[in-house]
Amino acid sequence: MAATREPISRRERPAKPALTRRGIVDTAVRIMRSDGLDKVTMRRLAQELDTGPASLYVYVANTAELHGAVLDALLGEVDLAAEDAGAGWREQLVQVLTSYTFVLFEHPRLARSALVAHPGGENYLNLVERVLGLLSRGGVPVGQAAWGVDTLLQYATATAAEHGTREQDPAAQDDWDALTRAVHDADQATHPAIRAHLPALLAGPDESRLTWGFDVLINGIIHTPAPVEG
């Protein structure tokens, strides 16, 4: 005769950790690092946290907000204290923006999300605070700095989305090779400007182009007054 299995009382089961927004976001970051952003869904999170999807909506309104929170968590890796010995405010600003871009390089899907939905967490606010502080240290007027921070971060985010996607896409090198051939084969009669700007049009390492782009934007922010609202 088989032994009767004694039921386990609910009181004897280990209690599940209480749900928190921080715990949900930390779990989402872990899933993204292991399986990619596509797998960061409310259903997958509910499975990982041993709860129902409806319970998560108390802490995170939707998937877009969740992705924004994941991005903000990753922004904690940005080196806001980047500073070389003797570096001026411009050099420090470029270092901070480059660090931000490189963090997003690792997660191009997240970078594409950031183009349309800014995170609003503490790490994002710290990044904006640092950029504004450096622009102010350089004597940039308040209006120009306020508008300029958005332009600088948009450029960095778009660059990360483009190049990060290219590096992770198996077909990206073929696409780049096709573009290179098309540019070099452009007819002098119909595309004289393209021919005149080769080989510079496609030359230069990505990091140099990134830094140059930041310098161009910073120069523009310094010398372009923000329009006065009527």
Short mmCIF file of N, CA and C in Angstrom, two decimals, residues 20-183:
data_model
loop_
_atom_site.label_atom_id
_atom_site.label_comp_id
_atom_site.label_asym_id
_atom_site.label_seq_id
_atom_site.Cartn_x
_atom_site.Cartn_y
_atom_site.Cartn_z
N THR A 20 8.24 44.82 -5.78
CA THR A 20 8.61 46.24 -5.73
C THR A 20 8.96 46.67 -7.14
N ARG A 21 8.87 47.95 -7.42
CA ARG A 21 9.26 48.45 -8.74
C ARG A 21 10.73 48.17 -8.99
N ARG A 22 11.58 48.37 -7.99
CA ARG A 22 13.01 48.12 -8.15
C ARG A 22 13.27 46.66 -8.50
N GLY A 23 12.58 45.74 -7.79
CA GLY A 23 12.77 44.32 -8.08
C GLY A 23 12.31 43.95 -9.48
N ILE A 24 11.21 44.55 -9.92
CA ILE A 24 10.71 44.29 -11.27
C ILE A 24 11.70 44.77 -12.32
N VAL A 25 12.22 45.99 -12.13
CA VAL A 25 13.16 46.55 -13.09
C VAL A 25 14.46 45.74 -13.10
N ASP A 26 14.95 45.36 -11.93
CA ASP A 26 16.18 44.56 -11.86
C ASP A 26 16.01 43.23 -12.60
N THR A 27 14.85 42.63 -12.45
CA THR A 27 14.58 41.37 -13.16
C THR A 27 14.51 41.60 -14.66
N ALA A 28 13.91 42.71 -15.08
CA ALA A 28 13.83 43.04 -16.51
C ALA A 28 15.22 43.25 -17.09
N VAL A 29 16.10 43.92 -16.35
CA VAL A 29 17.47 44.14 -16.82
C VAL A 29 18.19 42.80 -16.98
N ARG A 30 17.99 41.90 -16.02
CA ARG A 30 18.64 40.58 -16.10
C ARG A 30 18.16 39.81 -17.32
N ILE A 31 16.85 39.86 -17.60
CA ILE A 31 16.31 39.17 -18.78
C ILE A 31 16.88 39.78 -20.05
N MET A 32 16.96 41.11 -20.10
CA MET A 32 17.47 41.77 -21.30
C MET A 32 18.92 41.39 -21.56
N ARG A 33 19.73 41.35 -20.51
CA ARG A 33 21.14 41.02 -20.67
C ARG A 33 21.33 39.59 -21.17
N SER A 34 20.45 38.70 -20.74
CA SER A 34 20.61 37.29 -21.12
C SER A 34 19.91 36.94 -22.42
N ASP A 35 18.74 37.54 -22.67
CA ASP A 35 17.91 37.11 -23.80
C ASP A 35 17.53 38.22 -24.77
N GLY A 36 17.85 39.48 -24.46
CA GLY A 36 17.51 40.57 -25.35
C GLY A 36 16.24 41.28 -24.94
N LEU A 37 16.09 42.51 -25.44
CA LEU A 37 14.95 43.34 -25.05
C LEU A 37 13.62 42.75 -25.50
N ASP A 38 13.60 42.00 -26.61
CA ASP A 38 12.36 41.41 -27.10
C ASP A 38 11.70 40.52 -26.05
N LYS A 39 12.52 39.93 -25.18
CA LYS A 39 11.99 39.00 -24.19
C LYS A 39 11.53 39.71 -22.91
N VAL A 40 11.74 41.01 -22.84
CA VAL A 40 11.31 41.75 -21.66
C VAL A 40 9.84 42.12 -21.83
N THR A 41 8.97 41.22 -21.45
CA THR A 41 7.53 41.42 -21.54
C THR A 41 6.91 41.24 -20.15
N MET A 42 5.71 41.73 -20.00
CA MET A 42 5.02 41.58 -18.72
C MET A 42 4.80 40.10 -18.40
N ARG A 43 4.49 39.31 -19.42
CA ARG A 43 4.25 37.88 -19.19
C ARG A 43 5.51 37.18 -18.72
N ARG A 44 6.66 37.48 -19.38
CA ARG A 44 7.91 36.86 -18.97
C ARG A 44 8.31 37.31 -17.56
N LEU A 45 8.12 38.58 -17.26
CA LEU A 45 8.43 39.07 -15.92
C LEU A 45 7.57 38.38 -14.87
N ALA A 46 6.30 38.20 -15.17
CA ALA A 46 5.40 37.55 -14.22
C ALA A 46 5.87 36.13 -13.94
N GLN A 47 6.33 35.43 -14.99
CA GLN A 47 6.84 34.07 -14.80
C GLN A 47 8.08 34.08 -13.91
N GLU A 48 8.99 35.01 -14.17
CA GLU A 48 10.24 35.08 -13.40
C GLU A 48 9.96 35.42 -11.93
N LEU A 49 8.96 36.24 -11.71
CA LEU A 49 8.66 36.71 -10.35
C LEU A 49 7.58 35.89 -9.66
N ASP A 50 7.10 34.84 -10.36
CA ASP A 50 6.09 33.94 -9.79
C ASP A 50 4.86 34.71 -9.33
N THR A 51 4.32 35.46 -10.27
CA THR A 51 3.10 36.22 -9.98
C THR A 51 2.28 36.33 -11.26
N GLY A 52 1.17 37.01 -11.19
CA GLY A 52 0.35 37.22 -12.37
C GLY A 52 0.69 38.55 -13.03
N PRO A 53 0.56 38.65 -14.38
CA PRO A 53 0.87 39.89 -15.07
C PRO A 53 0.11 41.09 -14.51
N ALA A 54 -1.13 40.88 -14.07
CA ALA A 54 -1.92 41.99 -13.55
C ALA A 54 -1.27 42.63 -12.33
N SER A 55 -0.54 41.84 -11.57
CA SER A 55 0.11 42.38 -10.36
C SER A 55 1.19 43.39 -10.72
N LEU A 56 1.80 43.21 -11.89
CA LEU A 56 2.91 44.09 -12.27
C LEU A 56 2.43 45.48 -12.64
N TYR A 57 1.21 45.58 -13.13
CA TYR A 57 0.71 46.88 -13.59
C TYR A 57 0.49 47.86 -12.45
N VAL A 58 0.52 47.36 -11.23
CA VAL A 58 0.46 48.26 -10.07
C VAL A 58 1.72 49.11 -10.00
N TYR A 59 2.84 48.54 -10.51
CA TYR A 59 4.14 49.19 -10.40
C TYR A 59 4.64 49.78 -11.72
N VAL A 60 4.23 49.17 -12.84
CA VAL A 60 4.67 49.63 -14.16
C VAL A 60 3.44 49.66 -15.06
N ALA A 61 3.15 50.82 -15.66
CA ALA A 61 1.89 50.99 -16.38
C ALA A 61 1.80 50.15 -17.64
N ASN A 62 2.92 50.02 -18.38
CA ASN A 62 2.90 49.30 -19.65
C ASN A 62 4.33 48.94 -20.05
N THR A 63 4.47 48.26 -21.19
CA THR A 63 5.79 47.81 -21.63
C THR A 63 6.69 48.99 -21.96
N ALA A 64 6.14 50.05 -22.54
CA ALA A 64 6.95 51.23 -22.87
C ALA A 64 7.56 51.83 -21.61
N GLU A 65 6.76 51.93 -20.55
CA GLU A 65 7.29 52.46 -19.29
C GLU A 65 8.34 51.53 -18.72
N LEU A 66 8.12 50.22 -18.88
CA LEU A 66 9.10 49.25 -18.40
C LEU A 66 10.43 49.41 -19.12
N HIS A 67 10.38 49.56 -20.45
CA HIS A 67 11.62 49.74 -21.22
C HIS A 67 12.32 51.03 -20.82
N GLY A 68 11.54 52.08 -20.54
CA GLY A 68 12.13 53.33 -20.08
C GLY A 68 12.84 53.14 -18.74
N ALA A 69 12.24 52.35 -17.86
CA ALA A 69 12.85 52.09 -16.56
C ALA A 69 14.11 51.25 -16.70
N VAL A 70 14.09 50.30 -17.64
CA VAL A 70 15.29 49.49 -17.91
C VAL A 70 16.41 50.38 -18.43
N LEU A 71 16.07 51.28 -19.34
CA LEU A 71 17.08 52.19 -19.87
C LEU A 71 17.66 53.05 -18.76
N ASP A 72 16.79 53.55 -17.89
CA ASP A 72 17.29 54.39 -16.81
C ASP A 72 18.23 53.60 -15.90
N ALA A 73 17.92 52.34 -15.66
CA ALA A 73 18.80 51.51 -14.84
C ALA A 73 20.19 51.38 -15.49
N LEU A 74 20.21 51.19 -16.80
CA LEU A 74 21.49 51.06 -17.51
C LEU A 74 22.28 52.36 -17.49
N LEU A 75 21.58 53.49 -17.44
CA LEU A 75 22.27 54.78 -17.44
C LEU A 75 23.09 54.99 -16.17
N GLY A 76 22.87 54.13 -15.19
CA GLY A 76 23.72 54.17 -14.01
C GLY A 76 25.17 53.81 -14.34
N GLU A 77 25.39 53.21 -15.52
CA GLU A 77 26.75 52.83 -15.94
C GLU A 77 27.48 53.98 -16.64
N VAL A 78 26.79 55.06 -16.96
CA VAL A 78 27.43 56.20 -17.62
C VAL A 78 28.41 56.86 -16.66
N ASP A 79 29.60 57.15 -17.15
CA ASP A 79 30.64 57.75 -16.32
C ASP A 79 30.43 59.26 -16.27
N LEU A 80 29.66 59.71 -15.30
CA LEU A 80 29.38 61.13 -15.16
C LEU A 80 30.56 61.89 -14.58
N ALA A 81 31.48 61.18 -13.97
CA ALA A 81 32.63 61.84 -13.35
C ALA A 81 33.84 61.86 -14.28
N ALA A 82 33.63 61.52 -15.56
CA ALA A 82 34.75 61.45 -16.52
C ALA A 82 35.51 62.77 -16.51
N GLU A 83 36.79 62.67 -16.22
CA GLU A 83 37.58 63.89 -16.14
C GLU A 83 39.06 63.54 -16.27
N ASP A 84 39.70 64.04 -17.30
CA ASP A 84 41.14 63.90 -17.44
C ASP A 84 41.83 65.02 -16.68
N ALA A 85 43.04 64.76 -16.27
CA ALA A 85 43.80 65.79 -15.57
C ALA A 85 43.94 67.02 -16.47
N GLY A 86 43.47 68.15 -15.99
CA GLY A 86 43.58 69.37 -16.75
C GLY A 86 42.53 69.55 -17.83
N ALA A 87 41.60 68.60 -17.96
CA ALA A 87 40.58 68.70 -19.02
C ALA A 87 39.62 69.85 -18.72
N GLY A 88 39.27 70.58 -19.77
CA GLY A 88 38.32 71.66 -19.63
C GLY A 88 36.89 71.14 -19.68
N TRP A 89 35.95 72.07 -19.55
CA TRP A 89 34.55 71.67 -19.52
C TRP A 89 34.11 70.99 -20.81
N ARG A 90 34.63 71.45 -21.97
CA ARG A 90 34.25 70.83 -23.24
C ARG A 90 34.71 69.39 -23.31
N GLU A 91 35.97 69.15 -22.94
CA GLU A 91 36.50 67.80 -22.98
C GLU A 91 35.72 66.88 -22.05
N GLN A 92 35.39 67.39 -20.86
CA GLN A 92 34.62 66.58 -19.92
C GLN A 92 33.23 66.29 -20.48
N LEU A 93 32.62 67.28 -21.12
CA LEU A 93 31.29 67.09 -21.70
C LEU A 93 31.32 66.02 -22.77
N VAL A 94 32.31 66.08 -23.64
CA VAL A 94 32.42 65.06 -24.70
C VAL A 94 32.66 63.68 -24.09
N GLN A 95 33.43 63.60 -23.03
CA GLN A 95 33.66 62.32 -22.37
C GLN A 95 32.38 61.74 -21.80
N VAL A 96 31.57 62.58 -21.16
CA VAL A 96 30.31 62.12 -20.59
C VAL A 96 29.37 61.65 -21.71
N LEU A 97 29.26 62.42 -22.76
CA LEU A 97 28.37 62.06 -23.87
C LEU A 97 28.85 60.80 -24.58
N THR A 98 30.16 60.64 -24.70
CA THR A 98 30.70 59.44 -25.32
C THR A 98 30.41 58.22 -24.46
N SER A 99 30.55 58.35 -23.14
CA SER A 99 30.24 57.25 -22.24
C SER A 99 28.77 56.86 -22.38
N TYR A 100 27.88 57.85 -22.45
CA TYR A 100 26.46 57.58 -22.65
C TYR A 100 26.22 56.82 -23.95
N THR A 101 26.88 57.25 -25.02
CA THR A 101 26.71 56.60 -26.31
C THR A 101 27.18 55.16 -26.27
N PHE A 102 28.32 54.91 -25.63
CA PHE A 102 28.87 53.56 -25.58
C PHE A 102 27.99 52.62 -24.75
N VAL A 103 27.35 53.15 -23.71
CA VAL A 103 26.41 52.32 -22.95
C VAL A 103 25.27 51.87 -23.86
N LEU A 104 24.77 52.79 -24.68
CA LEU A 104 23.67 52.44 -25.59
C LEU A 104 24.13 51.57 -26.75
N PHE A 105 25.41 51.65 -27.14
CA PHE A 105 25.94 50.79 -28.20
C PHE A 105 25.63 49.31 -27.91
N GLU A 106 25.68 48.96 -26.64
CA GLU A 106 25.49 47.57 -26.25
C GLU A 106 24.03 47.12 -26.37
N HIS A 107 23.12 48.07 -26.48
CA HIS A 107 21.69 47.74 -26.47
C HIS A 107 20.95 48.58 -27.52
N PRO A 108 21.17 48.31 -28.81
CA PRO A 108 20.58 49.15 -29.87
C PRO A 108 19.06 49.20 -29.85
N ARG A 109 18.39 48.10 -29.46
CA ARG A 109 16.92 48.15 -29.39
C ARG A 109 16.48 49.17 -28.36
N LEU A 110 17.19 49.20 -27.25
CA LEU A 110 16.87 50.15 -26.20
C LEU A 110 17.17 51.58 -26.66
N ALA A 111 18.24 51.74 -27.43
CA ALA A 111 18.57 53.06 -27.96
C ALA A 111 17.47 53.55 -28.89
N ARG A 112 16.92 52.65 -29.71
CA ARG A 112 15.83 53.05 -30.61
C ARG A 112 14.59 53.44 -29.81
N SER A 113 14.34 52.74 -28.72
CA SER A 113 13.21 53.11 -27.86
C SER A 113 13.42 54.50 -27.25
N ALA A 114 14.66 54.79 -26.89
CA ALA A 114 14.97 56.07 -26.25
C ALA A 114 14.79 57.25 -27.19
N LEU A 115 14.78 57.00 -28.50
CA LEU A 115 14.58 58.09 -29.46
C LEU A 115 13.19 58.68 -29.36
N VAL A 116 12.24 57.89 -28.91
CA VAL A 116 10.86 58.37 -28.88
C VAL A 116 10.29 58.46 -27.47
N ALA A 117 10.97 57.85 -26.50
CA ALA A 117 10.46 57.88 -25.13
C ALA A 117 11.62 58.06 -24.16
N HIS A 118 11.75 59.27 -23.60
CA HIS A 118 12.83 59.52 -22.65
C HIS A 118 12.53 58.84 -21.32
N PRO A 119 13.55 58.25 -20.70
CA PRO A 119 13.34 57.77 -19.34
C PRO A 119 13.21 58.97 -18.40
N GLY A 120 12.61 58.75 -17.26
CA GLY A 120 12.44 59.87 -16.33
C GLY A 120 12.97 59.55 -14.95
N GLY A 121 13.84 58.53 -14.85
CA GLY A 121 14.33 58.10 -13.56
C GLY A 121 15.53 58.91 -13.09
N GLU A 122 16.05 58.52 -11.94
CA GLU A 122 17.11 59.27 -11.28
C GLU A 122 18.38 59.31 -12.12
N ASN A 123 18.73 58.21 -12.78
CA ASN A 123 19.97 58.18 -13.55
C ASN A 123 19.90 59.10 -14.77
N TYR A 124 18.73 59.16 -15.40
CA TYR A 124 18.56 60.07 -16.53
C TYR A 124 18.65 61.51 -16.06
N LEU A 125 18.01 61.81 -14.93
CA LEU A 125 18.07 63.17 -14.39
C LEU A 125 19.50 63.55 -14.02
N ASN A 126 20.27 62.58 -13.50
CA ASN A 126 21.67 62.86 -13.17
C ASN A 126 22.48 63.17 -14.42
N LEU A 127 22.18 62.46 -15.52
CA LEU A 127 22.87 62.71 -16.79
C LEU A 127 22.55 64.12 -17.30
N VAL A 128 21.27 64.48 -17.31
CA VAL A 128 20.87 65.81 -17.77
C VAL A 128 21.49 66.89 -16.88
N GLU A 129 21.49 66.66 -15.57
CA GLU A 129 22.07 67.61 -14.63
C GLU A 129 23.56 67.83 -14.93
N ARG A 130 24.27 66.74 -15.22
CA ARG A 130 25.70 66.84 -15.48
C ARG A 130 25.97 67.60 -16.78
N VAL A 131 25.21 67.30 -17.83
CA VAL A 131 25.41 67.98 -19.11
C VAL A 131 25.10 69.47 -18.98
N LEU A 132 23.98 69.79 -18.33
CA LEU A 132 23.63 71.19 -18.13
C LEU A 132 24.70 71.91 -17.29
N GLY A 133 25.21 71.24 -16.27
CA GLY A 133 26.22 71.84 -15.42
C GLY A 133 27.49 72.16 -16.19
N LEU A 134 27.90 71.27 -17.08
CA LEU A 134 29.12 71.50 -17.87
C LEU A 134 28.90 72.62 -18.88
N LEU A 135 27.72 72.65 -19.51
CA LEU A 135 27.43 73.74 -20.45
C LEU A 135 27.42 75.08 -19.71
N SER A 136 26.83 75.10 -18.54
CA SER A 136 26.80 76.34 -17.75
C SER A 136 28.21 76.76 -17.35
N ARG A 137 29.06 75.79 -17.00
CA ARG A 137 30.43 76.10 -16.64
C ARG A 137 31.16 76.77 -17.80
N GLY A 138 30.76 76.42 -19.03
CA GLY A 138 31.37 77.03 -20.21
C GLY A 138 30.78 78.37 -20.58
N GLY A 139 29.87 78.86 -19.75
CA GLY A 139 29.29 80.17 -20.02
C GLY A 139 28.16 80.16 -21.02
N VAL A 140 27.62 78.99 -21.33
CA VAL A 140 26.51 78.91 -22.29
C VAL A 140 25.26 79.47 -21.63
N PRO A 141 24.56 80.40 -22.28
CA PRO A 141 23.34 80.97 -21.70
C PRO A 141 22.29 79.90 -21.40
N VAL A 142 21.44 80.19 -20.44
CA VAL A 142 20.47 79.22 -19.95
C VAL A 142 19.60 78.65 -21.07
N GLY A 143 19.05 79.52 -21.93
CA GLY A 143 18.16 79.05 -22.99
C GLY A 143 18.86 78.12 -23.96
N GLN A 144 20.09 78.46 -24.32
CA GLN A 144 20.84 77.63 -25.27
C GLN A 144 21.24 76.30 -24.65
N ALA A 145 21.61 76.34 -23.37
CA ALA A 145 21.96 75.09 -22.69
C ALA A 145 20.73 74.19 -22.55
N ALA A 146 19.59 74.79 -22.22
CA ALA A 146 18.35 74.03 -22.01
C ALA A 146 17.92 73.31 -23.28
N TRP A 147 18.03 73.98 -24.42
CA TRP A 147 17.67 73.35 -25.68
C TRP A 147 18.81 72.45 -26.18
N GLY A 148 20.03 72.84 -25.88
CA GLY A 148 21.18 72.10 -26.38
C GLY A 148 21.31 70.71 -25.79
N VAL A 149 20.94 70.54 -24.52
CA VAL A 149 21.08 69.21 -23.91
C VAL A 149 20.24 68.19 -24.65
N ASP A 150 19.07 68.59 -25.10
CA ASP A 150 18.20 67.68 -25.85
C ASP A 150 18.84 67.30 -27.18
N THR A 151 19.42 68.28 -27.87
CA THR A 151 20.07 68.02 -29.15
C THR A 151 21.27 67.08 -29.00
N LEU A 152 22.07 67.32 -27.98
CA LEU A 152 23.25 66.47 -27.76
C LEU A 152 22.85 65.03 -27.46
N LEU A 153 21.86 64.83 -26.60
CA LEU A 153 21.45 63.48 -26.25
C LEU A 153 20.74 62.78 -27.41
N GLN A 154 20.00 63.54 -28.22
CA GLN A 154 19.37 62.94 -29.40
C GLN A 154 20.42 62.44 -30.38
N TYR A 155 21.45 63.24 -30.61
CA TYR A 155 22.52 62.83 -31.52
C TYR A 155 23.22 61.57 -31.01
N ALA A 156 23.53 61.55 -29.72
CA ALA A 156 24.20 60.39 -29.14
C ALA A 156 23.31 59.15 -29.23
N THR A 157 22.03 59.31 -28.94
CA THR A 157 21.11 58.18 -28.96
C THR A 157 20.92 57.64 -30.37
N ALA A 158 20.75 58.53 -31.34
CA ALA A 158 20.58 58.10 -32.73
C ALA A 158 21.84 57.40 -33.25
N THR A 159 23.01 57.91 -32.88
CA THR A 159 24.26 57.28 -33.30
C THR A 159 24.36 55.87 -32.73
N ALA A 160 24.01 55.72 -31.45
CA ALA A 160 24.06 54.41 -30.82
C ALA A 160 23.07 53.45 -31.47
N ALA A 161 21.88 53.94 -31.77
CA ALA A 161 20.87 53.08 -32.40
C ALA A 161 21.33 52.60 -33.77
N GLU A 162 21.95 53.51 -34.54
CA GLU A 162 22.41 53.15 -35.89
C GLU A 162 23.58 52.18 -35.84
N HIS A 163 24.63 52.55 -35.12
CA HIS A 163 25.85 51.74 -35.14
C HIS A 163 25.70 50.46 -34.33
N GLY A 164 24.95 50.51 -33.23
CA GLY A 164 24.73 49.30 -32.47
C GLY A 164 23.96 48.27 -33.28
N THR A 165 22.95 48.72 -34.02
CA THR A 165 22.19 47.82 -34.88
C THR A 165 23.08 47.24 -35.97
N ARG A 166 23.93 48.08 -36.55
CA ARG A 166 24.82 47.63 -37.63
C ARG A 166 25.76 46.54 -37.14
N GLU A 167 26.29 46.70 -35.92
CA GLU A 167 27.24 45.73 -35.40
C GLU A 167 26.59 44.39 -35.09
N GLN A 168 25.30 44.39 -34.73
CA GLN A 168 24.63 43.15 -34.34
C GLN A 168 23.86 42.51 -35.48
N ASP A 169 23.77 43.17 -36.61
CA ASP A 169 23.02 42.64 -37.75
C ASP A 169 23.97 41.89 -38.68
N PRO A 170 23.77 40.58 -38.88
CA PRO A 170 24.67 39.81 -39.75
C PRO A 170 24.77 40.36 -41.17
N ALA A 171 23.70 41.00 -41.63
CA ALA A 171 23.69 41.52 -43.01
C ALA A 171 24.24 42.93 -43.09
N ALA A 172 24.63 43.52 -41.96
CA ALA A 172 25.03 44.93 -41.95
C ALA A 172 26.27 45.17 -42.79
N GLN A 173 27.26 44.27 -42.72
CA GLN A 173 28.49 44.47 -43.49
C GLN A 173 28.20 44.43 -44.98
N ASP A 174 27.33 43.54 -45.40
CA ASP A 174 26.95 43.47 -46.82
C ASP A 174 26.28 44.78 -47.25
N ASP A 175 25.41 45.32 -46.39
CA ASP A 175 24.74 46.58 -46.71
C ASP A 175 25.76 47.72 -46.82
N TRP A 176 26.73 47.74 -45.89
CA TRP A 176 27.75 48.79 -45.92
C TRP A 176 28.62 48.67 -47.17
N ASP A 177 28.97 47.43 -47.54
CA ASP A 177 29.78 47.22 -48.74
C ASP A 177 29.03 47.68 -49.98
N ALA A 178 27.71 47.41 -50.02
CA ALA A 178 26.90 47.84 -51.15
C ALA A 178 26.84 49.36 -51.24
N LEU A 179 26.70 50.02 -50.10
CA LEU A 179 26.69 51.48 -50.09
C LEU A 179 28.04 52.03 -50.57
N THR A 180 29.12 51.45 -50.07
CA THR A 180 30.46 51.90 -50.47
C THR A 180 30.65 51.79 -51.98
N ARG A 181 30.22 50.67 -52.54
CA ARG A 181 30.34 50.49 -54.00
C ARG A 181 29.50 51.52 -54.74
N ALA A 182 28.27 51.75 -54.26
CA ALA A 182 27.38 52.69 -54.94
C ALA A 182 27.97 54.09 -54.94
N VAL A 183 28.56 54.51 -53.80
CA VAL A 183 29.15 55.84 -53.72
C VAL A 183 30.36 55.96 -54.63
#
